[in-house]
mmCIF file of C-alpha atoms in Angstrom:
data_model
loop_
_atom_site.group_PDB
_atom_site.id
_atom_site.type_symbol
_atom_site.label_atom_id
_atom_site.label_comp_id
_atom_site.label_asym_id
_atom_site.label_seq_id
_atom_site.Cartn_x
_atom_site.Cartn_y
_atom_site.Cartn_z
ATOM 1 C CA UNK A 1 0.000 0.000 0.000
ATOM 2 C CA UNK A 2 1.616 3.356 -1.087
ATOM 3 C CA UNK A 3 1.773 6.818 1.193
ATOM 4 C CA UNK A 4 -1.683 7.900 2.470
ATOM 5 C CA UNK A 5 -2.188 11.102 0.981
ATOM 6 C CA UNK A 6 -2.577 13.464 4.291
ATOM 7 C CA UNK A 7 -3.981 10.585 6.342
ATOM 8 C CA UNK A 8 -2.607 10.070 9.442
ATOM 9 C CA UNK A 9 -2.739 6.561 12.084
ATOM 10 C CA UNK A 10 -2.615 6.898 15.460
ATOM 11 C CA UNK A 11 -2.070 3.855 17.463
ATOM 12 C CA UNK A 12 -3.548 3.204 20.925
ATOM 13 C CA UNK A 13 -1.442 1.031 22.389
ATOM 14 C CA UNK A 14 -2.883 0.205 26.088
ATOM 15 C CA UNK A 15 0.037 -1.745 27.854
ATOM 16 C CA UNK A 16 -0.094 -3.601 31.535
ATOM 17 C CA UNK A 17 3.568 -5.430 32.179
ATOM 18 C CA UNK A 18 4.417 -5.566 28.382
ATOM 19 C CA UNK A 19 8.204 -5.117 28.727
ATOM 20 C CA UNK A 20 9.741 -8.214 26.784
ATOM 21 C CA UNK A 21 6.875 -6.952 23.750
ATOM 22 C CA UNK A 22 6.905 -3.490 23.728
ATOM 23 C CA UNK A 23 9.995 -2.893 21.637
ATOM 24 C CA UNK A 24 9.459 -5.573 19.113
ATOM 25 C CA UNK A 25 5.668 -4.487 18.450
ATOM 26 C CA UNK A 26 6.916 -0.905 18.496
ATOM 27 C CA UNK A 27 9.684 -1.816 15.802
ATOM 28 C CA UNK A 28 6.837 -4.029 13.792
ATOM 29 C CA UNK A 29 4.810 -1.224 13.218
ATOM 30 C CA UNK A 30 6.764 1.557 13.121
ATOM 31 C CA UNK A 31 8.389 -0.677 9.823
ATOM 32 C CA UNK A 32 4.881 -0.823 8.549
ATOM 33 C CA UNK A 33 4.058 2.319 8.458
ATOM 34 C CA UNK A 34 7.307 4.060 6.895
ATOM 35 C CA UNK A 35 7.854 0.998 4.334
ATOM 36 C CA UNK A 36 4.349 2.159 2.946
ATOM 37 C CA UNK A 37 4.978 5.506 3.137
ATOM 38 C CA UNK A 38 2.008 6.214 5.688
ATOM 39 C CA UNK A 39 2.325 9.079 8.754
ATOM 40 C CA UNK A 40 2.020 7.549 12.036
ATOM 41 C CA UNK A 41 2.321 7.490 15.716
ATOM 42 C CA UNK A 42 2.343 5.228 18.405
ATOM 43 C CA UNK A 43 0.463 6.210 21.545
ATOM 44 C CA UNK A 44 1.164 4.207 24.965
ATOM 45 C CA UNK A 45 -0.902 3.787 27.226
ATOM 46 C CA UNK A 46 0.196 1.800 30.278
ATOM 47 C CA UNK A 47 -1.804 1.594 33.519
ATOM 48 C CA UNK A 48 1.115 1.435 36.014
ATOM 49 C CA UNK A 49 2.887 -1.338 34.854
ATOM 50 C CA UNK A 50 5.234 -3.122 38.002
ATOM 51 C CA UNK A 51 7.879 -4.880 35.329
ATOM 52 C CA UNK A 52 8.883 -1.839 34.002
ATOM 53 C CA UNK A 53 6.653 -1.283 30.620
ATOM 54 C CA UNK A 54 7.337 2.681 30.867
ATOM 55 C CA UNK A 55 11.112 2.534 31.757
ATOM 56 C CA UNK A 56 10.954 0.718 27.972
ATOM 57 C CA UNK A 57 8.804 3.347 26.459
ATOM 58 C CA UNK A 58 10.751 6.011 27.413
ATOM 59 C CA UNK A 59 13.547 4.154 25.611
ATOM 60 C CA UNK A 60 11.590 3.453 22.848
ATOM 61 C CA UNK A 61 10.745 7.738 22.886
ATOM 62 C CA UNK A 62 14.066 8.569 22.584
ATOM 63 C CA UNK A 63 15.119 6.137 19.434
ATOM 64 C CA UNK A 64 12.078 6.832 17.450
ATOM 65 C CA UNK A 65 11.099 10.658 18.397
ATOM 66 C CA UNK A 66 8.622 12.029 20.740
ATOM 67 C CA UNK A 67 6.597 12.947 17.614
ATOM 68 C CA UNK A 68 5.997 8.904 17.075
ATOM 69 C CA UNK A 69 6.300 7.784 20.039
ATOM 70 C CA UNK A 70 4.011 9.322 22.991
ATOM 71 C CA UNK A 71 4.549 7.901 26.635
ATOM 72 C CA UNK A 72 0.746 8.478 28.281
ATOM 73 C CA UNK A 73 0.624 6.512 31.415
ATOM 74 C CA UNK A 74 -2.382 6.240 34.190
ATOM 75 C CA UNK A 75 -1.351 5.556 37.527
ATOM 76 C CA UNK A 76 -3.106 1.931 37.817
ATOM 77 C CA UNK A 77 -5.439 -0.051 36.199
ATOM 78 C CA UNK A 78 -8.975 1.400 34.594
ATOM 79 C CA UNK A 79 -10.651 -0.182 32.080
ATOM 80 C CA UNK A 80 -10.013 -0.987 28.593
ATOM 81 C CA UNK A 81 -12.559 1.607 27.291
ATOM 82 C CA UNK A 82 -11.252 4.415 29.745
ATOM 83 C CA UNK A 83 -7.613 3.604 28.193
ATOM 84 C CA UNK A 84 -8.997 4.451 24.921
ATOM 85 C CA UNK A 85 -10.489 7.516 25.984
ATOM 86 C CA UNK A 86 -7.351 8.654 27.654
ATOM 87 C CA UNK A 87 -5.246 7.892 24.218
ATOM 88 C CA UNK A 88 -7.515 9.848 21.587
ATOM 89 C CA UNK A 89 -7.113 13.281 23.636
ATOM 90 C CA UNK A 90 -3.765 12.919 22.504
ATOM 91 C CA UNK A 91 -3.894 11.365 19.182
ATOM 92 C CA UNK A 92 -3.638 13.659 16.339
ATOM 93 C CA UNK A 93 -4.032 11.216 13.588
ATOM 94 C CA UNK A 94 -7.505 11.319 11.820
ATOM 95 C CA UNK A 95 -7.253 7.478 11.713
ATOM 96 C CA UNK A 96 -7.138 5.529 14.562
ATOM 97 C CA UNK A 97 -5.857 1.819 15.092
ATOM 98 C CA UNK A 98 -6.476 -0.186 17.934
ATOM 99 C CA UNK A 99 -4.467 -3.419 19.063
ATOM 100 C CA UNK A 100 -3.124 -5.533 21.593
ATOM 101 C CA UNK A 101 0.416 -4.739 22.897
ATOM 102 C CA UNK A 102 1.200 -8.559 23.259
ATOM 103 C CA UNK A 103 2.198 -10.024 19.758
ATOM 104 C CA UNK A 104 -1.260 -11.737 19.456
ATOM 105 C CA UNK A 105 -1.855 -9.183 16.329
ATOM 106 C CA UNK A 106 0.215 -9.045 13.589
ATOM 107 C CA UNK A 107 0.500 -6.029 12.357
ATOM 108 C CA UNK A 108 -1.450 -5.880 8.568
ATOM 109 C CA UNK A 109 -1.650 -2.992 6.090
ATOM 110 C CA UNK A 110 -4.363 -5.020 4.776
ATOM 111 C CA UNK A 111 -6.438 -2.259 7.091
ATOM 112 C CA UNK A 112 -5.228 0.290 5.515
ATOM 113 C CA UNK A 113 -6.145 -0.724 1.620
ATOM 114 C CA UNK A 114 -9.248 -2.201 3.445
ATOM 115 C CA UNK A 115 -10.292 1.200 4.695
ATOM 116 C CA UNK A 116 -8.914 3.074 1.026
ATOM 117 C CA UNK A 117 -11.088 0.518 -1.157
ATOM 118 C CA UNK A 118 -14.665 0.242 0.469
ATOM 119 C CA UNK A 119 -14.169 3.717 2.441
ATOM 120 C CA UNK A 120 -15.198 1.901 5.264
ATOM 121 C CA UNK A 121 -15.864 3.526 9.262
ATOM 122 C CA UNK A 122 -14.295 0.625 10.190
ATOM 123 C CA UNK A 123 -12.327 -2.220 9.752
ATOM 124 C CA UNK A 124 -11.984 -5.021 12.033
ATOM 125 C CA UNK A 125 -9.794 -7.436 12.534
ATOM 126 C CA UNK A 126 -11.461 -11.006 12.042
ATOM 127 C CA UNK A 127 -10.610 -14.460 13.557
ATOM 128 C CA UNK A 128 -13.590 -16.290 11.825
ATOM 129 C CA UNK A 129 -13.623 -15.740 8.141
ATOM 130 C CA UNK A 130 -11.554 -16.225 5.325
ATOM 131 C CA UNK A 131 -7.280 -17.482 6.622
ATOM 132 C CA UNK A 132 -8.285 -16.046 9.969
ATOM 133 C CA UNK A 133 -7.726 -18.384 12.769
ATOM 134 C CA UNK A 134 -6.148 -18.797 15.629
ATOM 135 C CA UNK A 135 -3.143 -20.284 17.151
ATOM 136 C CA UNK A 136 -1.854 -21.329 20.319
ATOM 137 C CA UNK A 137 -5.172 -21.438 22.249
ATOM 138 C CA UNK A 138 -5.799 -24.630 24.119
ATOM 139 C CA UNK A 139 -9.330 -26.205 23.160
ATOM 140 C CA UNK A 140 -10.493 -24.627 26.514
ATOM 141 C CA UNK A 141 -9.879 -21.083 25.229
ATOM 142 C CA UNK A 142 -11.072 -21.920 21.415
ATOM 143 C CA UNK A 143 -14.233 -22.919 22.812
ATOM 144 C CA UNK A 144 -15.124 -19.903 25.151
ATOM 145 C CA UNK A 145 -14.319 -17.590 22.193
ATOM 146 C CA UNK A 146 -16.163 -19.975 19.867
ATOM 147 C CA UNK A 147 -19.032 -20.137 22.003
ATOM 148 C CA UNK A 148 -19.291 -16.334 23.169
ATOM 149 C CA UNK A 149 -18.819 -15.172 19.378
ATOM 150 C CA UNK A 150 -21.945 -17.660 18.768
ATOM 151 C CA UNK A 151 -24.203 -16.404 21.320
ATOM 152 C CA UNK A 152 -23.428 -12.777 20.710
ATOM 153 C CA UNK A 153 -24.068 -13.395 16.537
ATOM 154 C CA UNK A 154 -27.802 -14.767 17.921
ATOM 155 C CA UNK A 155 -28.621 -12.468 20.255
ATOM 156 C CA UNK A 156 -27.490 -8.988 18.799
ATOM 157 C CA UNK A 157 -27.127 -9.784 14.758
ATOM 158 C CA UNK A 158 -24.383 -7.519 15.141
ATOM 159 C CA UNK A 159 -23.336 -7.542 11.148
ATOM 160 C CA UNK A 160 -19.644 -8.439 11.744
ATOM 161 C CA UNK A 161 -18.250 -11.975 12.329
ATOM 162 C CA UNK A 162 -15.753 -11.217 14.889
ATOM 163 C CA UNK A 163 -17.396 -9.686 17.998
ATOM 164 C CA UNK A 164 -14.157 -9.610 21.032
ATOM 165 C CA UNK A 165 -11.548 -9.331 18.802
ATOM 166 C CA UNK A 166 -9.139 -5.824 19.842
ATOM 167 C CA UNK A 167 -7.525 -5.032 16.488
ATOM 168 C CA UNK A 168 -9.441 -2.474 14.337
ATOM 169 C CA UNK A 169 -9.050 0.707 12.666
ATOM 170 C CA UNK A 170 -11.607 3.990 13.203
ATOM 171 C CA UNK A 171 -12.368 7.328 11.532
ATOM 172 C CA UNK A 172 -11.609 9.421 14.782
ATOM 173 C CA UNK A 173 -14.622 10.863 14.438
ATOM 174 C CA UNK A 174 -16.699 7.734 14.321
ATOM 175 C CA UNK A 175 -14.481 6.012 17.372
ATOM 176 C CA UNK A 176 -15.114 9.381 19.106
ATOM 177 C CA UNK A 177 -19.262 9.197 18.696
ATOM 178 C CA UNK A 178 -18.862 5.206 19.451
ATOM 179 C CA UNK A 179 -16.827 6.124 22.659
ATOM 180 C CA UNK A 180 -20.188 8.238 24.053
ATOM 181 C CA UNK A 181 -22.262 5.595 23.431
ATOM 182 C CA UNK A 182 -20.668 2.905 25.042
ATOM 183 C CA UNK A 183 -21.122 1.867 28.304
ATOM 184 C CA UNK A 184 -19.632 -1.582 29.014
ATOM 185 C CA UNK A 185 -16.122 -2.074 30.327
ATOM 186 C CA UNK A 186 -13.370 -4.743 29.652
ATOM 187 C CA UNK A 187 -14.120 -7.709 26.986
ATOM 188 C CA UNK A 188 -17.459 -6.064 26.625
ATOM 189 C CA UNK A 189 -16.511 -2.828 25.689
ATOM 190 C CA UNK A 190 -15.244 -4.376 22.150
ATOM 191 C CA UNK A 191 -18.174 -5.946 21.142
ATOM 192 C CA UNK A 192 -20.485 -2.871 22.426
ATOM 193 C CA UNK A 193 -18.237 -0.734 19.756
ATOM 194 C CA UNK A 194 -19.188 -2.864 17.273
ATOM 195 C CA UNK A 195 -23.213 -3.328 17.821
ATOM 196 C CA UNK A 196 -23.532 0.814 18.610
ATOM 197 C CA UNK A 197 -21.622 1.290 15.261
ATOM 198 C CA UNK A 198 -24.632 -1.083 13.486
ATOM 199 C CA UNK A 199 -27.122 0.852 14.751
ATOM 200 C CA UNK A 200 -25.630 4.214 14.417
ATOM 201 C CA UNK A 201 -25.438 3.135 10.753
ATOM 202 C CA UNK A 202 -21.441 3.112 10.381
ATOM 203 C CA UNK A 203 -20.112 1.043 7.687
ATOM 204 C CA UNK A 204 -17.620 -2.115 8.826
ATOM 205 C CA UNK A 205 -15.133 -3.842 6.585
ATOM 206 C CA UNK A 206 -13.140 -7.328 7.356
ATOM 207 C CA UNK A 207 -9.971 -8.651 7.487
ATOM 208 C CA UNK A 208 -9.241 -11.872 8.327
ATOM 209 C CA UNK A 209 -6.239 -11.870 10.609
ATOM 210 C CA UNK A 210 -4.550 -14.864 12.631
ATOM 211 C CA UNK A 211 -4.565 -14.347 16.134
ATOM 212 C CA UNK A 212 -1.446 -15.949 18.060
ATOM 213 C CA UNK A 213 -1.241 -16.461 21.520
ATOM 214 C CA UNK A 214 1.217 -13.922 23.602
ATOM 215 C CA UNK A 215 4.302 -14.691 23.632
ATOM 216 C CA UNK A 216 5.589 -13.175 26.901
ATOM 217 C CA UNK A 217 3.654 -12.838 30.010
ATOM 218 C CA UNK A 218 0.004 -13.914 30.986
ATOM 219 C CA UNK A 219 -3.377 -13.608 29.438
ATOM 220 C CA UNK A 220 -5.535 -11.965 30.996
ATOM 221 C CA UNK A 221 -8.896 -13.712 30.610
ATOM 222 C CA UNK A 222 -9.967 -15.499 33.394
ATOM 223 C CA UNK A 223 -13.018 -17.129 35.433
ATOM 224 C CA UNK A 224 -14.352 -13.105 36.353
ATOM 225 C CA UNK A 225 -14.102 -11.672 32.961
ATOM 226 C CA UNK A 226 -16.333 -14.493 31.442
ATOM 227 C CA UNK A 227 -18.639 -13.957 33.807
ATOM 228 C CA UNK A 228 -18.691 -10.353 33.184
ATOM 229 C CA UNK A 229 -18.487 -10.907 29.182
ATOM 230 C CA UNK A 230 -22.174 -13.205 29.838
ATOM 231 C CA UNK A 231 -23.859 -10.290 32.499
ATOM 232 C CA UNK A 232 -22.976 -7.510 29.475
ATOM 233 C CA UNK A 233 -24.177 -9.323 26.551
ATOM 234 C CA UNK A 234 -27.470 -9.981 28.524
ATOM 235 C CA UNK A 235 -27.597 -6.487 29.462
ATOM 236 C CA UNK A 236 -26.402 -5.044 25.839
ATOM 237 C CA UNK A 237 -29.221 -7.634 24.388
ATOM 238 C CA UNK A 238 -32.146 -5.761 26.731
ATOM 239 C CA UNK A 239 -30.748 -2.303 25.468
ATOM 240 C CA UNK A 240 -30.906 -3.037 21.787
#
């Protein structure tokens, strides 16, 4: 995919003890972006990471520029949603691009010439059509995605295939209007973005990514959040 034209991508990049990936997914897309010849920068936003994540990210401010790289910490944990927030007051791209911090997404300009060829709202990332897939999960984990993605497509007939899935690209505008709608928090929150967007009438495009397991540290997804993933959709599902 060539230079953008004036477009600009800002990346939210919320990080919680993401030192060993920072730097490479920092490197990734910062490669990306200037082999296609597309204006970027790389907002992080870490939540008071104990292993050191901003220690790296000033680092990483220093080799690549403060213009491309913006250190925007929170003092703990908040919310995925409220991380978001807290990124697009400083993001000065007219594009945004939202993604996972720990390897799982590879980063695609398949977005980009996505975005350029249907004009598309937004594009998101999907693990359920086309080569998407994913790898690494154990059956366990395959199964509670499978299952919630399943429910979710019955209940809400949200118009997209891939409901939880954290790597998409926004008009700023359109994540901005999305971002006053929404209500939910954690794994909600993604799949809220993506049945306000259907009934606000936003167009959403598809690319089929492969999703890989992190490769350093922990997942996050446990007993609670599932719980709280079943207590939204039933409450999103009375709302809609």
């Amino acid at each position: 995919m060539g230079g953008g034209g004036g477009d600009k991508f800002s990346v939210l990049l919320p990080t919680y003890n993401e030192r060993e990936n920072l730097p490479l997914v920092v490197w990734l897309l910062a490669r990306t972006f200037r082999e296609s010849g597309n204006n970027f920068e790389i907002i992080i936003i870490d939540d008071g990471s104990p292993d050191g994540t901003q220690e790296i990210a000033k680092q990483l401010e220093k080799i690549y520029g403060s213009d491309k790289i913006l250190l925007r910490p929170r003092p703990r944990k908040l919310g995925l949603g409220t991380a978001y927030i807290h990124g697009m007051k400083h993001a000065t791209g007219n594009f945004i691009v939202i993604m996972d911090a720990d390897l799982s997404h590879h980063v695609s300009l398949y977005f980009i010439c996505c975005q350029k060829e249907g004009n598309f709202d937004i594009v998101s990332g999907t693990r359920y059509k086309g080569n998407g897939g994913v790898y690494g999960w154990d059956l366990k984990r395959k199964l509670i995605s499978r299952g919630a993605n399943f429910i979710t497509q019955v209940l809400l007939r949200p118009g997209a295939s891939d409901l939880t899935g954290s790597f998409r690209l926004y008009r700023k505008e359109v994540l901005q209007k999305l971002m006053e709608k929404c209500v939910s928090k954690g794994y909600v929150f993604q799949m809220e973005m993506i049945v306000r967007a259907r009934q606000l009438g936003y167009t959403i495009g598809e690319v089929p990514i492969s999703f890989v397991d992190r490769v350093y540290g922990e997942s996050k997804l446990g007993g609670n959040e599932i719980v709280s993933f079943l207590k939204g959709l039933l409450t999103l599902f009375a709302t809609t």
